[in-house]
C-alpha cells in the first residue's frame, strides 16, 4: 500500500493494489476463498473475478450465496460474464404510450420494433426467476412543483409555456382520453401496447415490479424507489433496455454504474428517435462502463 500526502492540503490518499485471494481477510463465516491465486477487481463486497479470455465472474460468490450461475455471451470488449440469477434483473425504461404510440410519436419506429424482443426477454427472465423492473415516468403534484425549469422546457412544445409540458392535458388521442402528460395513472404514461398487459400481469403475479421516476434517470440522487428496491433485494447485475436509449436508458444505466452495479446494455431492446450518433455514443460508453449484448444471446444462455 502506498501513502501519498499533499504538502499543500495535507490530504491523504490511499492507493490499493489489486487484491489476491491470499490477501483477503474473511470477516464473515460464510466467506470462502478461491483455492488458487485469483486477481480480484474491487473489494470483498463488490468485485469481479477476471477469468481470462475476456470473461468475468460477477457472482460475488466469496461472500454471497449462489444458485446456478449462468454465463452470458457479450458482444463488446468483454466477451462473457457469469451472473448469479437471484441477484440479476431486467430494467425496462419508459416503454410508454407517450414515447411509442404511433398517434403520439410517429417517429418511434425503433422503439416499436423493440417491443417484441422485449416481451421475449421478459418471458426468459421470468422463467429463470429473475425480476423484471418497469421504470417509467410517473409524476405527481409534488414532482410538478419541484421539477427544474430545464425539464419543463425540454418536454414542452417549444413555446416555453407551462400549459404545454408536464402535467398538461393531452386531450383525446384516437378516441382515448390521453390524460395529463406523463402523470401517474394517465393513459399516455402506461406501457405501450402488449407491454401494458405484460406489466400488469407480471406485477399481479409478483414476478415484476413497477417504479415511478421523475427525472431522466430512475436512480438519480441519493435514493429513488428503484434504488431502494435494488438495495433491499441485494441486486448486483442489471440488464437495461427501453427508450430513449441516449436519454432515460443511458441516464439510468450511468447512475447504476456510478453506484457500483454491473450494467449490461441490451441493444435490440433499446431505441431512440435521436440521430444515429447518439446510439453510437451509448454503445461506445456502455462498452467501457460494463457489457454489451442482445436479447437473442441472453435468451439462449438463460434457456
PDB file of C-alpha atoms in Angstrom:
ATOM      1  CA  UNK A   1       0.000   0.000   0.000  1.00  0.00           C
ATOM      2  CA  UNK A   2       1.349   3.414  -0.938  1.00  0.00           C
ATOM      3  CA  UNK A   3       0.697   6.566   1.019  1.00  0.00           C
ATOM      4  CA  UNK A   4       0.686   9.907  -0.745  1.00  0.00           C
ATOM      5  CA  UNK A   5       0.356  13.147   1.219  1.00  0.00           C
ATOM      6  CA  UNK A   6      -0.165  16.510  -0.423  1.00  0.00           C
ATOM      7  CA  UNK A   7       2.090  19.130   1.202  1.00  0.00           C
ATOM      8  CA  UNK A   8      -0.323  21.934   0.307  1.00  0.00           C
ATOM      9  CA  UNK A   9      -3.598  20.452   1.518  1.00  0.00           C
ATOM     10  CA  UNK A  10      -2.380  17.631   3.820  1.00  0.00           C
ATOM     11  CA  UNK A  11      -4.907  15.405   2.079  1.00  0.00           C
ATOM     12  CA  UNK A  12      -4.127  11.724   2.483  1.00  0.00           C
ATOM     13  CA  UNK A  13      -4.768   9.451  -0.496  1.00  0.00           C
ATOM     14  CA  UNK A  14      -4.506   5.663  -0.321  1.00  0.00           C
ATOM     15  CA  UNK A  15      -3.741   3.544  -3.381  1.00  0.00           C
ATOM     16  CA  UNK A  16      -4.958  -0.037  -3.040  1.00  0.00           C
ATOM     17  CA  UNK A  17      -3.171  -2.741  -5.046  1.00  0.00           C
ATOM     18  CA  UNK A  18      -5.012  -5.437  -6.978  1.00  0.00           C
ATOM     19  CA  UNK A  19      -6.089  -7.876  -4.280  1.00  0.00           C
ATOM     20  CA  UNK A  20      -5.396 -11.599  -4.445  1.00  0.00           C
ATOM     21  CA  UNK A  21      -7.136 -14.368  -2.562  1.00  0.00           C
ATOM     22  CA  UNK A  22      -4.251 -14.742  -0.113  1.00  0.00           C
ATOM     23  CA  UNK A  23      -4.598 -11.081   0.870  1.00  0.00           C
ATOM     24  CA  UNK A  24      -8.327 -11.180   1.582  1.00  0.00           C
ATOM     25  CA  UNK A  25      -9.486 -11.155   5.171  1.00  0.00           C
ATOM     26  CA  UNK A  26     -12.501 -13.386   5.834  1.00  0.00           C
ATOM     27  CA  UNK A  27     -14.639 -11.216   8.116  1.00  0.00           C
ATOM     28  CA  UNK A  28     -17.768 -13.353   7.880  1.00  0.00           C
ATOM     29  CA  UNK A  29     -18.194 -17.059   8.448  1.00  0.00           C
ATOM     30  CA  UNK A  30     -19.763 -17.616   5.036  1.00  0.00           C
ATOM     31  CA  UNK A  31     -16.776 -16.154   3.181  1.00  0.00           C
ATOM     32  CA  UNK A  32     -14.769 -18.699   1.202  1.00  0.00           C
ATOM     33  CA  UNK A  33     -11.518 -18.026  -0.614  1.00  0.00           C
ATOM     34  CA  UNK A  34     -10.627 -19.469  -4.023  1.00  0.00           C
ATOM     35  CA  UNK A  35      -8.310 -22.467  -3.992  1.00  0.00           C
ATOM     36  CA  UNK A  36      -5.911 -20.782  -6.417  1.00  0.00           C
ATOM     37  CA  UNK A  37      -4.425 -17.308  -6.631  1.00  0.00           C
ATOM     38  CA  UNK A  38      -7.092 -15.110  -8.213  1.00  0.00           C
ATOM     39  CA  UNK A  39      -6.886 -11.453  -9.106  1.00  0.00           C
ATOM     40  CA  UNK A  40      -9.896  -9.611  -7.764  1.00  0.00           C
ATOM     41  CA  UNK A  41     -11.127  -6.331  -9.244  1.00  0.00           C
ATOM     42  CA  UNK A  42     -12.750  -4.409  -6.417  1.00  0.00           C
ATOM     43  CA  UNK A  43     -13.174  -5.314  -2.765  1.00  0.00           C
ATOM     44  CA  UNK A  44     -14.582  -8.261  -0.864  1.00  0.00           C
ATOM     45  CA  UNK A  45     -18.126  -6.890  -1.026  1.00  0.00           C
ATOM     46  CA  UNK A  46     -18.275  -5.656  -4.618  1.00  0.00           C
ATOM     47  CA  UNK A  47     -15.905  -7.250  -7.088  1.00  0.00           C
ATOM     48  CA  UNK A  48     -15.360  -9.029 -10.382  1.00  0.00           C
ATOM     49  CA  UNK A  49     -13.148 -12.076 -10.927  1.00  0.00           C
ATOM     50  CA  UNK A  50     -11.372 -11.876 -14.312  1.00  0.00           C
ATOM     51  CA  UNK A  51     -11.145 -15.451 -15.593  1.00  0.00           C
ATOM     52  CA  UNK A  52      -9.157 -14.876 -18.761  1.00  0.00           C
ATOM     53  CA  UNK A  53     -10.377 -14.765 -22.364  1.00  0.00           C
ATOM     54  CA  UNK A  54     -12.282 -11.546 -21.517  1.00  0.00           C
ATOM     55  CA  UNK A  55     -14.658 -13.476 -19.231  1.00  0.00           C
ATOM     56  CA  UNK A  56     -15.698 -12.038 -15.860  1.00  0.00           C
ATOM     57  CA  UNK A  57     -17.322 -13.743 -12.894  1.00  0.00           C
ATOM     58  CA  UNK A  58     -19.870 -11.266 -11.459  1.00  0.00           C
ATOM     59  CA  UNK A  59     -21.429 -13.604  -8.877  1.00  0.00           C
ATOM     60  CA  UNK A  60     -19.510 -12.287  -5.828  1.00  0.00           C
ATOM     61  CA  UNK A  61     -19.643 -15.859  -4.565  1.00  0.00           C
ATOM     62  CA  UNK A  62     -16.885 -15.329  -1.995  1.00  0.00           C
ATOM     63  CA  UNK A  63     -19.454 -13.924   0.407  1.00  0.00           C
ATOM     64  CA  UNK A  64     -22.895 -14.206  -1.230  1.00  0.00           C
ATOM     65  CA  UNK A  65     -24.805 -17.449  -1.843  1.00  0.00           C
ATOM     66  CA  UNK A  66     -25.158 -18.716  -5.389  1.00  0.00           C
ATOM     67  CA  UNK A  67     -27.824 -20.819  -7.072  1.00  0.00           C
ATOM     68  CA  UNK A  68     -26.985 -21.852 -10.631  1.00  0.00           C
ATOM     69  CA  UNK A  69     -24.798 -19.142 -12.194  1.00  0.00           C
ATOM     70  CA  UNK A  70     -25.263 -18.517 -15.917  1.00  0.00           C
ATOM     71  CA  UNK A  71     -22.655 -17.487 -18.485  1.00  0.00           C
ATOM     72  CA  UNK A  72     -23.980 -14.718 -20.726  1.00  0.00           C
ATOM     73  CA  UNK A  73     -22.168 -14.075 -24.028  1.00  0.00           C
ATOM     74  CA  UNK A  74     -21.438 -10.428 -24.753  1.00  0.00           C
ATOM     75  CA  UNK A  75     -20.820  -8.521 -27.976  1.00  0.00           C
ATOM     76  CA  UNK A  76     -18.436  -5.859 -26.684  1.00  0.00           C
ATOM     77  CA  UNK A  77     -14.822  -5.843 -25.498  1.00  0.00           C
ATOM     78  CA  UNK A  78     -15.737  -8.050 -22.527  1.00  0.00           C
ATOM     79  CA  UNK A  79     -16.769 -11.291 -24.197  1.00  0.00           C
ATOM     80  CA  UNK A  80     -18.808 -13.022 -21.480  1.00  0.00           C
ATOM     81  CA  UNK A  81     -19.999 -12.642 -17.923  1.00  0.00           C
ATOM     82  CA  UNK A  82     -21.042 -15.181 -15.313  1.00  0.00           C
ATOM     83  CA  UNK A  83     -24.077 -13.879 -13.432  1.00  0.00           C
ATOM     84  CA  UNK A  84     -25.995 -15.035 -10.375  1.00  0.00           C
ATOM     85  CA  UNK A  85     -29.693 -15.139 -11.435  1.00  0.00           C
ATOM     86  CA  UNK A  86     -31.020 -14.357  -7.949  1.00  0.00           C
ATOM     87  CA  UNK A  87     -29.137 -11.047  -7.979  1.00  0.00           C
ATOM     88  CA  UNK A  88     -29.772 -10.053 -11.606  1.00  0.00           C
ATOM     89  CA  UNK A  89     -32.700  -8.076 -13.019  1.00  0.00           C
ATOM     90  CA  UNK A  90     -34.081  -6.685 -16.272  1.00  0.00           C
ATOM     91  CA  UNK A  91     -34.727  -2.925 -16.129  1.00  0.00           C
ATOM     92  CA  UNK A  92     -37.195  -1.631 -18.738  1.00  0.00           C
ATOM     93  CA  UNK A  93     -37.184   2.150 -19.132  1.00  0.00           C
ATOM     94  CA  UNK A  94     -40.066   4.320 -20.410  1.00  0.00           C
ATOM     95  CA  UNK A  95     -41.703   1.964 -22.920  1.00  0.00           C
ATOM     96  CA  UNK A  96     -44.812   4.157 -22.575  1.00  0.00           C
ATOM     97  CA  UNK A  97     -47.582   5.330 -24.879  1.00  0.00           C
ATOM     98  CA  UNK A  98     -46.254   8.875 -24.846  1.00  0.00           C
ATOM     99  CA  UNK A  99     -42.971   7.740 -26.387  1.00  0.00           C
ATOM    100  CA  UNK A 100     -44.098   4.787 -28.537  1.00  0.00           C
ATOM    101  CA  UNK A 101     -47.757   5.028 -29.602  1.00  0.00           C
ATOM    102  CA  UNK A 102     -47.946   5.925 -33.334  1.00  0.00           C
ATOM    103  CA  UNK A 103     -50.563   8.606 -32.637  1.00  0.00           C
ATOM    104  CA  UNK A 104     -48.249  10.262 -30.112  1.00  0.00           C
ATOM    105  CA  UNK A 105     -44.839   9.700 -31.673  1.00  0.00           C
ATOM    106  CA  UNK A 106     -44.846   8.619 -35.292  1.00  0.00           C
ATOM    107  CA  UNK A 107     -41.026   8.685 -35.444  1.00  0.00           C
ATOM    108  CA  UNK A 108     -40.572   5.997 -32.766  1.00  0.00           C
ATOM    109  CA  UNK A 109     -40.277   3.118 -35.231  1.00  0.00           C
ATOM    110  CA  UNK A 110     -37.194   1.739 -33.500  1.00  0.00           C
ATOM    111  CA  UNK A 111     -38.926   1.703 -30.145  1.00  0.00           C
ATOM    112  CA  UNK A 112     -41.937  -0.133 -31.535  1.00  0.00           C
ATOM    113  CA  UNK A 113     -39.597  -2.638 -33.212  1.00  0.00           C
ATOM    114  CA  UNK A 114     -38.052  -3.289 -29.788  1.00  0.00           C
ATOM    115  CA  UNK A 115     -41.397  -4.357 -28.268  1.00  0.00           C
ATOM    116  CA  UNK A 116     -41.326  -7.995 -29.388  1.00  0.00           C
ATOM    117  CA  UNK A 117     -37.746  -8.762 -28.293  1.00  0.00           C
ATOM    118  CA  UNK A 118     -38.539  -7.001 -25.004  1.00  0.00           C
ATOM    119  CA  UNK A 119     -41.512  -9.302 -24.448  1.00  0.00           C
ATOM    120  CA  UNK A 120     -39.295 -12.302 -25.193  1.00  0.00           C
ATOM    121  CA  UNK A 121     -36.677 -11.046 -22.722  1.00  0.00           C
ATOM    122  CA  UNK A 122     -39.368 -10.595 -20.074  1.00  0.00           C
ATOM    123  CA  UNK A 123     -40.530 -14.173 -20.573  1.00  0.00           C
ATOM    124  CA  UNK A 124     -36.970 -15.531 -20.341  1.00  0.00           C
ATOM    125  CA  UNK A 125     -36.238 -13.609 -17.141  1.00  0.00           C
ATOM    126  CA  UNK A 126     -39.475 -14.738 -15.512  1.00  0.00           C
ATOM    127  CA  UNK A 127     -38.801 -18.379 -16.358  1.00  0.00           C
ATOM    128  CA  UNK A 128     -35.404 -18.065 -14.698  1.00  0.00           C
ATOM    129  CA  UNK A 129     -36.914 -16.449 -11.599  1.00  0.00           C
ATOM    130  CA  UNK A 130     -35.210 -13.133 -12.357  1.00  0.00           C
ATOM    131  CA  UNK A 131     -37.190  -9.943 -11.631  1.00  0.00           C
ATOM    132  CA  UNK A 132     -38.450  -7.524 -14.279  1.00  0.00           C
ATOM    133  CA  UNK A 133     -38.309  -3.889 -13.161  1.00  0.00           C
ATOM    134  CA  UNK A 134     -40.558  -1.456 -15.053  1.00  0.00           C
ATOM    135  CA  UNK A 135     -39.223   2.060 -14.510  1.00  0.00           C
ATOM    136  CA  UNK A 136     -41.330   4.816 -16.066  1.00  0.00           C
ATOM    137  CA  UNK A 137     -42.104   8.493 -15.930  1.00  0.00           C
ATOM    138  CA  UNK A 138     -44.955   8.872 -13.425  1.00  0.00           C
ATOM    139  CA  UNK A 139     -45.267  12.331 -11.925  1.00  0.00           C
ATOM    140  CA  UNK A 140     -47.420  13.579  -9.064  1.00  0.00           C
ATOM    141  CA  UNK A 141     -48.274  17.119  -7.962  1.00  0.00           C
ATOM    142  CA  UNK A 142     -45.208  17.356  -5.732  1.00  0.00           C
ATOM    143  CA  UNK A 143     -42.992  16.469  -8.704  1.00  0.00           C
ATOM    144  CA  UNK A 144     -44.575  19.231 -10.787  1.00  0.00           C
ATOM    145  CA  UNK A 145     -43.709  21.738  -8.085  1.00  0.00           C
ATOM    146  CA  UNK A 146     -40.096  20.586  -7.735  1.00  0.00           C
ATOM    147  CA  UNK A 147     -39.087  19.693 -11.297  1.00  0.00           C
ATOM    148  CA  UNK A 148     -36.457  22.014 -12.827  1.00  0.00           C
ATOM    149  CA  UNK A 149     -37.353  24.562 -15.488  1.00  0.00           C
ATOM    150  CA  UNK A 150     -34.988  22.897 -17.963  1.00  0.00           C
ATOM    151  CA  UNK A 151     -37.078  19.723 -17.832  1.00  0.00           C
ATOM    152  CA  UNK A 152     -40.299  21.654 -18.289  1.00  0.00           C
ATOM    153  CA  UNK A 153     -38.918  23.381 -21.351  1.00  0.00           C
ATOM    154  CA  UNK A 154     -37.365  20.216 -22.761  1.00  0.00           C
ATOM    155  CA  UNK A 155     -40.661  18.314 -22.590  1.00  0.00           C
ATOM    156  CA  UNK A 156     -42.727  21.210 -23.915  1.00  0.00           C
ATOM    157  CA  UNK A 157     -43.831  22.085 -27.434  1.00  0.00           C
ATOM    158  CA  UNK A 158     -41.219  24.762 -27.986  1.00  0.00           C
ATOM    159  CA  UNK A 159     -43.351  27.669 -26.806  1.00  0.00           C
ATOM    160  CA  UNK A 160     -41.815  27.796 -23.302  1.00  0.00           C
ATOM    161  CA  UNK A 161     -45.334  27.639 -21.903  1.00  0.00           C
ATOM    162  CA  UNK A 162     -46.234  25.880 -18.631  1.00  0.00           C
ATOM    163  CA  UNK A 163     -49.503  24.860 -20.312  1.00  0.00           C
ATOM    164  CA  UNK A 164     -47.834  22.537 -22.836  1.00  0.00           C
ATOM    165  CA  UNK A 165     -45.406  20.493 -20.743  1.00  0.00           C
ATOM    166  CA  UNK A 166     -45.512  18.013 -17.855  1.00  0.00           C
ATOM    167  CA  UNK A 167     -48.975  17.813 -16.302  1.00  0.00           C
ATOM    168  CA  UNK A 168     -50.799  19.460 -19.209  1.00  0.00           C
ATOM    169  CA  UNK A 169     -53.975  17.859 -20.573  1.00  0.00           C
ATOM    170  CA  UNK A 170     -53.179  15.941 -23.751  1.00  0.00           C
ATOM    171  CA  UNK A 171     -56.805  15.676 -24.830  1.00  0.00           C
ATOM    172  CA  UNK A 172     -58.254  12.778 -26.824  1.00  0.00           C
ATOM    173  CA  UNK A 173     -55.966  10.522 -28.868  1.00  0.00           C
ATOM    174  CA  UNK A 174     -57.785   8.312 -31.371  1.00  0.00           C
ATOM    175  CA  UNK A 175     -60.865   8.167 -29.153  1.00  0.00           C
ATOM    176  CA  UNK A 176     -58.939   7.678 -25.901  1.00  0.00           C
ATOM    177  CA  UNK A 177     -58.527  10.241 -23.136  1.00  0.00           C
ATOM    178  CA  UNK A 178     -54.749  10.558 -23.057  1.00  0.00           C
ATOM    179  CA  UNK A 179     -54.719  12.317 -19.680  1.00  0.00           C
ATOM    180  CA  UNK A 180     -52.115  14.702 -18.314  1.00  0.00           C
ATOM    181  CA  UNK A 181     -48.631  14.487 -19.741  1.00  0.00           C
ATOM    182  CA  UNK A 182     -46.667  11.696 -18.009  1.00  0.00           C
ATOM    183  CA  UNK A 183     -48.699  11.911 -14.807  1.00  0.00           C
ATOM    184  CA  UNK A 184     -49.292   8.763 -12.767  1.00  0.00           C
ATOM    185  CA  UNK A 185     -52.355   6.810 -13.829  1.00  0.00           C
ATOM    186  CA  UNK A 186     -52.748   8.541 -17.193  1.00  0.00           C
ATOM    187  CA  UNK A 187     -53.149   6.557 -20.413  1.00  0.00           C
ATOM    188  CA  UNK A 188     -50.189   8.299 -22.042  1.00  0.00           C
ATOM    189  CA  UNK A 189     -47.946   7.140 -19.178  1.00  0.00           C
ATOM    190  CA  UNK A 190     -48.952   3.459 -19.492  1.00  0.00           C
ATOM    191  CA  UNK A 191     -46.617   0.909 -21.050  1.00  0.00           C
ATOM    192  CA  UNK A 192     -47.301   0.732 -24.780  1.00  0.00           C
ATOM    193  CA  UNK A 193     -49.440  -1.937 -26.469  1.00  0.00           C
ATOM    194  CA  UNK A 194     -48.860  -5.542 -25.299  1.00  0.00           C
ATOM    195  CA  UNK A 195     -46.279  -4.300 -22.816  1.00  0.00           C
ATOM    196  CA  UNK A 196     -49.110  -2.926 -20.671  1.00  0.00           C
ATOM    197  CA  UNK A 197     -50.717  -6.356 -20.279  1.00  0.00           C
ATOM    198  CA  UNK A 198     -47.285  -7.870 -19.623  1.00  0.00           C
ATOM    199  CA  UNK A 199     -46.594  -5.325 -16.900  1.00  0.00           C
ATOM    200  CA  UNK A 200     -49.993  -5.642 -15.207  1.00  0.00           C
ATOM    201  CA  UNK A 201     -49.877  -9.428 -15.309  1.00  0.00           C
ATOM    202  CA  UNK A 202     -46.308  -9.609 -14.055  1.00  0.00           C
ATOM    203  CA  UNK A 203     -46.917  -7.266 -11.141  1.00  0.00           C
ATOM    204  CA  UNK A 204     -50.022  -9.249 -10.165  1.00  0.00           C
ATOM    205  CA  UNK A 205     -48.001 -12.485 -10.151  1.00  0.00           C
ATOM    206  CA  UNK A 206     -45.119 -10.967  -8.216  1.00  0.00           C
ATOM    207  CA  UNK A 207     -42.520 -11.531 -10.948  1.00  0.00           C
ATOM    208  CA  UNK A 208     -42.442  -7.877 -11.989  1.00  0.00           C
ATOM    209  CA  UNK A 209     -42.196  -4.590 -10.115  1.00  0.00           C
ATOM    210  CA  UNK A 210     -43.222  -1.093 -11.176  1.00  0.00           C
ATOM    211  CA  UNK A 211     -41.367   2.100 -10.236  1.00  0.00           C
ATOM    212  CA  UNK A 212     -42.209   5.724 -10.959  1.00  0.00           C
ATOM    213  CA  UNK A 213     -39.443   8.169 -11.780  1.00  0.00           C
ATOM    214  CA  UNK A 214     -39.421  11.956 -12.056  1.00  0.00           C
ATOM    215  CA  UNK A 215     -36.142  12.585 -13.906  1.00  0.00           C
ATOM    216  CA  UNK A 216     -34.426  11.008 -16.902  1.00  0.00           C
ATOM    217  CA  UNK A 217     -32.643   8.595 -14.581  1.00  0.00           C
ATOM    218  CA  UNK A 218     -34.510   6.192 -12.332  1.00  0.00           C
ATOM    219  CA  UNK A 219     -31.520   6.222  -9.961  1.00  0.00           C
ATOM    220  CA  UNK A 220     -30.637   9.901  -9.714  1.00  0.00           C
ATOM    221  CA  UNK A 221     -29.703  11.497  -6.413  1.00  0.00           C
ATOM    222  CA  UNK A 222     -29.241   9.848  -3.047  1.00  0.00           C
ATOM    223  CA  UNK A 223     -32.142   7.420  -3.428  1.00  0.00           C
ATOM    224  CA  UNK A 224     -35.202   6.596  -5.551  1.00  0.00           C
ATOM    225  CA  UNK A 225     -37.924   3.908  -5.350  1.00  0.00           C
ATOM    226  CA  UNK A 226     -35.959   1.769  -7.812  1.00  0.00           C
ATOM    227  CA  UNK A 227     -32.728   2.303  -5.883  1.00  0.00           C
ATOM    228  CA  UNK A 228     -34.304   1.322  -2.582  1.00  0.00           C
ATOM    229  CA  UNK A 229     -35.677  -1.898  -4.083  1.00  0.00           C
ATOM    230  CA  UNK A 230     -32.325  -2.830  -5.630  1.00  0.00           C
ATOM    231  CA  UNK A 231     -30.559  -2.284  -2.329  1.00  0.00           C
ATOM    232  CA  UNK A 232     -33.088  -4.157  -0.213  1.00  0.00           C
ATOM    233  CA  UNK A 233     -33.057  -7.131  -2.596  1.00  0.00           C
ATOM    234  CA  UNK A 234     -29.256  -7.227  -2.965  1.00  0.00           C
ATOM    235  CA  UNK A 235     -29.262  -6.888  -6.738  1.00  0.00           C
ATOM    236  CA  UNK A 236     -25.836  -6.616  -8.342  1.00  0.00           C
ATOM    237  CA  UNK A 237     -26.259  -7.089 -12.110  1.00  0.00           C
ATOM    238  CA  UNK A 238     -28.709  -5.074 -14.220  1.00  0.00           C
ATOM    239  CA  UNK A 239     -29.727  -5.560 -17.861  1.00  0.00           C
ATOM    240  CA  UNK A 240     -31.065  -2.388 -19.495  1.00  0.00           C
ATOM    241  CA  UNK A 241     -33.481  -1.715 -22.332  1.00  0.00           C
ATOM    242  CA  UNK A 242     -36.128   0.827 -23.288  1.00  0.00           C
ATOM    243  CA  UNK A 243     -36.414   4.343 -24.712  1.00  0.00           C
ATOM    244  CA  UNK A 244     -34.889   6.685 -25.339  1.00  0.00           C
ATOM    245  CA  UNK A 245     -31.570   4.870 -25.415  1.00  0.00           C
ATOM    246  CA  UNK A 246     -29.435   8.018 -25.207  1.00  0.00           C
ATOM    247  CA  UNK A 247     -31.559   9.775 -22.605  1.00  0.00           C
ATOM    248  CA  UNK A 248     -33.518   7.880 -19.947  1.00  0.00           C
ATOM    249  CA  UNK A 249     -31.985   4.454 -20.585  1.00  0.00           C
ATOM    250  CA  UNK A 250     -28.498   5.913 -20.663  1.00  0.00           C
ATOM    251  CA  UNK A 251     -29.120   8.145 -17.651  1.00  0.00           C
ATOM    252  CA  UNK A 252     -30.322   5.231 -15.507  1.00  0.00           C
ATOM    253  CA  UNK A 253     -27.569   2.885 -16.709  1.00  0.00           C
ATOM    254  CA  UNK A 254     -24.929   5.510 -15.995  1.00  0.00           C
ATOM    255  CA  UNK A 255     -26.227   6.170 -12.473  1.00  0.00           C
ATOM    256  CA  UNK A 256     -26.294   2.399 -11.850  1.00  0.00           C
ATOM    257  CA  UNK A 257     -22.661   2.249 -12.962  1.00  0.00           C
ATOM    258  CA  UNK A 258     -21.788   5.134 -10.640  1.00  0.00           C
ATOM    259  CA  UNK A 259     -23.457   3.320  -7.745  1.00  0.00           C
ATOM    260  CA  UNK A 260     -21.440   0.146  -8.290  1.00  0.00           C
ATOM    261  CA  UNK A 261     -23.873  -2.134 -10.154  1.00  0.00           C
ATOM    262  CA  UNK A 262     -22.830  -4.308 -13.093  1.00  0.00           C
ATOM    263  CA  UNK A 263     -24.512  -2.816 -16.165  1.00  0.00           C
ATOM    264  CA  UNK A 264     -25.446  -4.631 -19.380  1.00  0.00           C
ATOM    265  CA  UNK A 265     -26.800  -2.618 -22.318  1.00  0.00           C
ATOM    266  CA  UNK A 266     -29.106  -4.797 -24.437  1.00  0.00           C
ATOM    267  CA  UNK A 267     -29.006  -3.165 -27.838  1.00  0.00           C
ATOM    268  CA  UNK A 268     -32.012  -4.682 -29.614  1.00  0.00           C
ATOM    269  CA  UNK A 269     -34.464  -3.842 -26.812  1.00  0.00           C
ATOM    270  CA  UNK A 270     -33.256  -0.234 -26.719  1.00  0.00           C
ATOM    271  CA  UNK A 271     -34.029   2.537 -29.204  1.00  0.00           C
ATOM    272  CA  UNK A 272     -34.136   6.284 -29.684  1.00  0.00           C
ATOM    273  CA  UNK A 273     -35.508   8.888 -32.066  1.00  0.00           C
ATOM    274  CA  UNK A 274     -32.210  10.790 -31.835  1.00  0.00           C
ATOM    275  CA  UNK A 275     -29.650  10.737 -34.663  1.00  0.00           C
ATOM    276  CA  UNK A 276     -27.580   7.577 -35.113  1.00  0.00           C
ATOM    277  CA  UNK A 277     -24.520   9.093 -33.468  1.00  0.00           C
ATOM    278  CA  UNK A 278     -26.439   9.213 -30.178  1.00  0.00           C
ATOM    279  CA  UNK A 279     -26.841   5.430 -30.236  1.00  0.00           C
ATOM    280  CA  UNK A 280     -23.180   5.057 -31.145  1.00  0.00           C
ATOM    281  CA  UNK A 281     -22.268   7.157 -28.105  1.00  0.00           C
ATOM    282  CA  UNK A 282     -24.347   4.942 -25.814  1.00  0.00           C
ATOM    283  CA  UNK A 283     -22.860   1.713 -27.116  1.00  0.00           C
ATOM    284  CA  UNK A 284     -19.317   3.067 -27.026  1.00  0.00           C
ATOM    285  CA  UNK A 285     -19.580   4.200 -23.415  1.00  0.00           C
ATOM    286  CA  UNK A 286     -21.663   1.232 -22.217  1.00  0.00           C
ATOM    287  CA  UNK A 287     -18.867  -0.978 -23.522  1.00  0.00           C
ATOM    288  CA  UNK A 288     -16.417   0.969 -21.349  1.00  0.00           C
ATOM    289  CA  UNK A 289     -18.645   1.006 -18.281  1.00  0.00           C
ATOM    290  CA  UNK A 290     -19.987  -2.538 -18.435  1.00  0.00           C
ATOM    291  CA  UNK A 291     -21.169  -5.005 -21.051  1.00  0.00           C
ATOM    292  CA  UNK A 292     -22.939  -5.079 -24.419  1.00  0.00           C
ATOM    293  CA  UNK A 293     -25.270  -7.867 -25.535  1.00  0.00           C
ATOM    294  CA  UNK A 294     -28.555  -8.531 -27.326  1.00  0.00           C
ATOM    295  CA  UNK A 295     -31.728 -10.392 -26.467  1.00  0.00           C
ATOM    296  CA  UNK A 296     -31.077 -13.446 -28.642  1.00  0.00           C
ATOM    297  CA  UNK A 297     -27.718 -14.123 -26.991  1.00  0.00           C
ATOM    298  CA  UNK A 298     -29.106 -13.592 -23.494  1.00  0.00           C
ATOM    299  CA  UNK A 299     -32.276 -15.655 -24.009  1.00  0.00           C
ATOM    300  CA  UNK A 300     -30.285 -18.578 -25.423  1.00  0.00           C
ATOM    301  CA  UNK A 301     -27.965 -18.507 -22.404  1.00  0.00           C
ATOM    302  CA  UNK A 302     -30.817 -18.317 -19.899  1.00  0.00           C
ATOM    303  CA  UNK A 303     -32.680 -21.174 -21.586  1.00  0.00           C
TER     304      UNK A 303
END
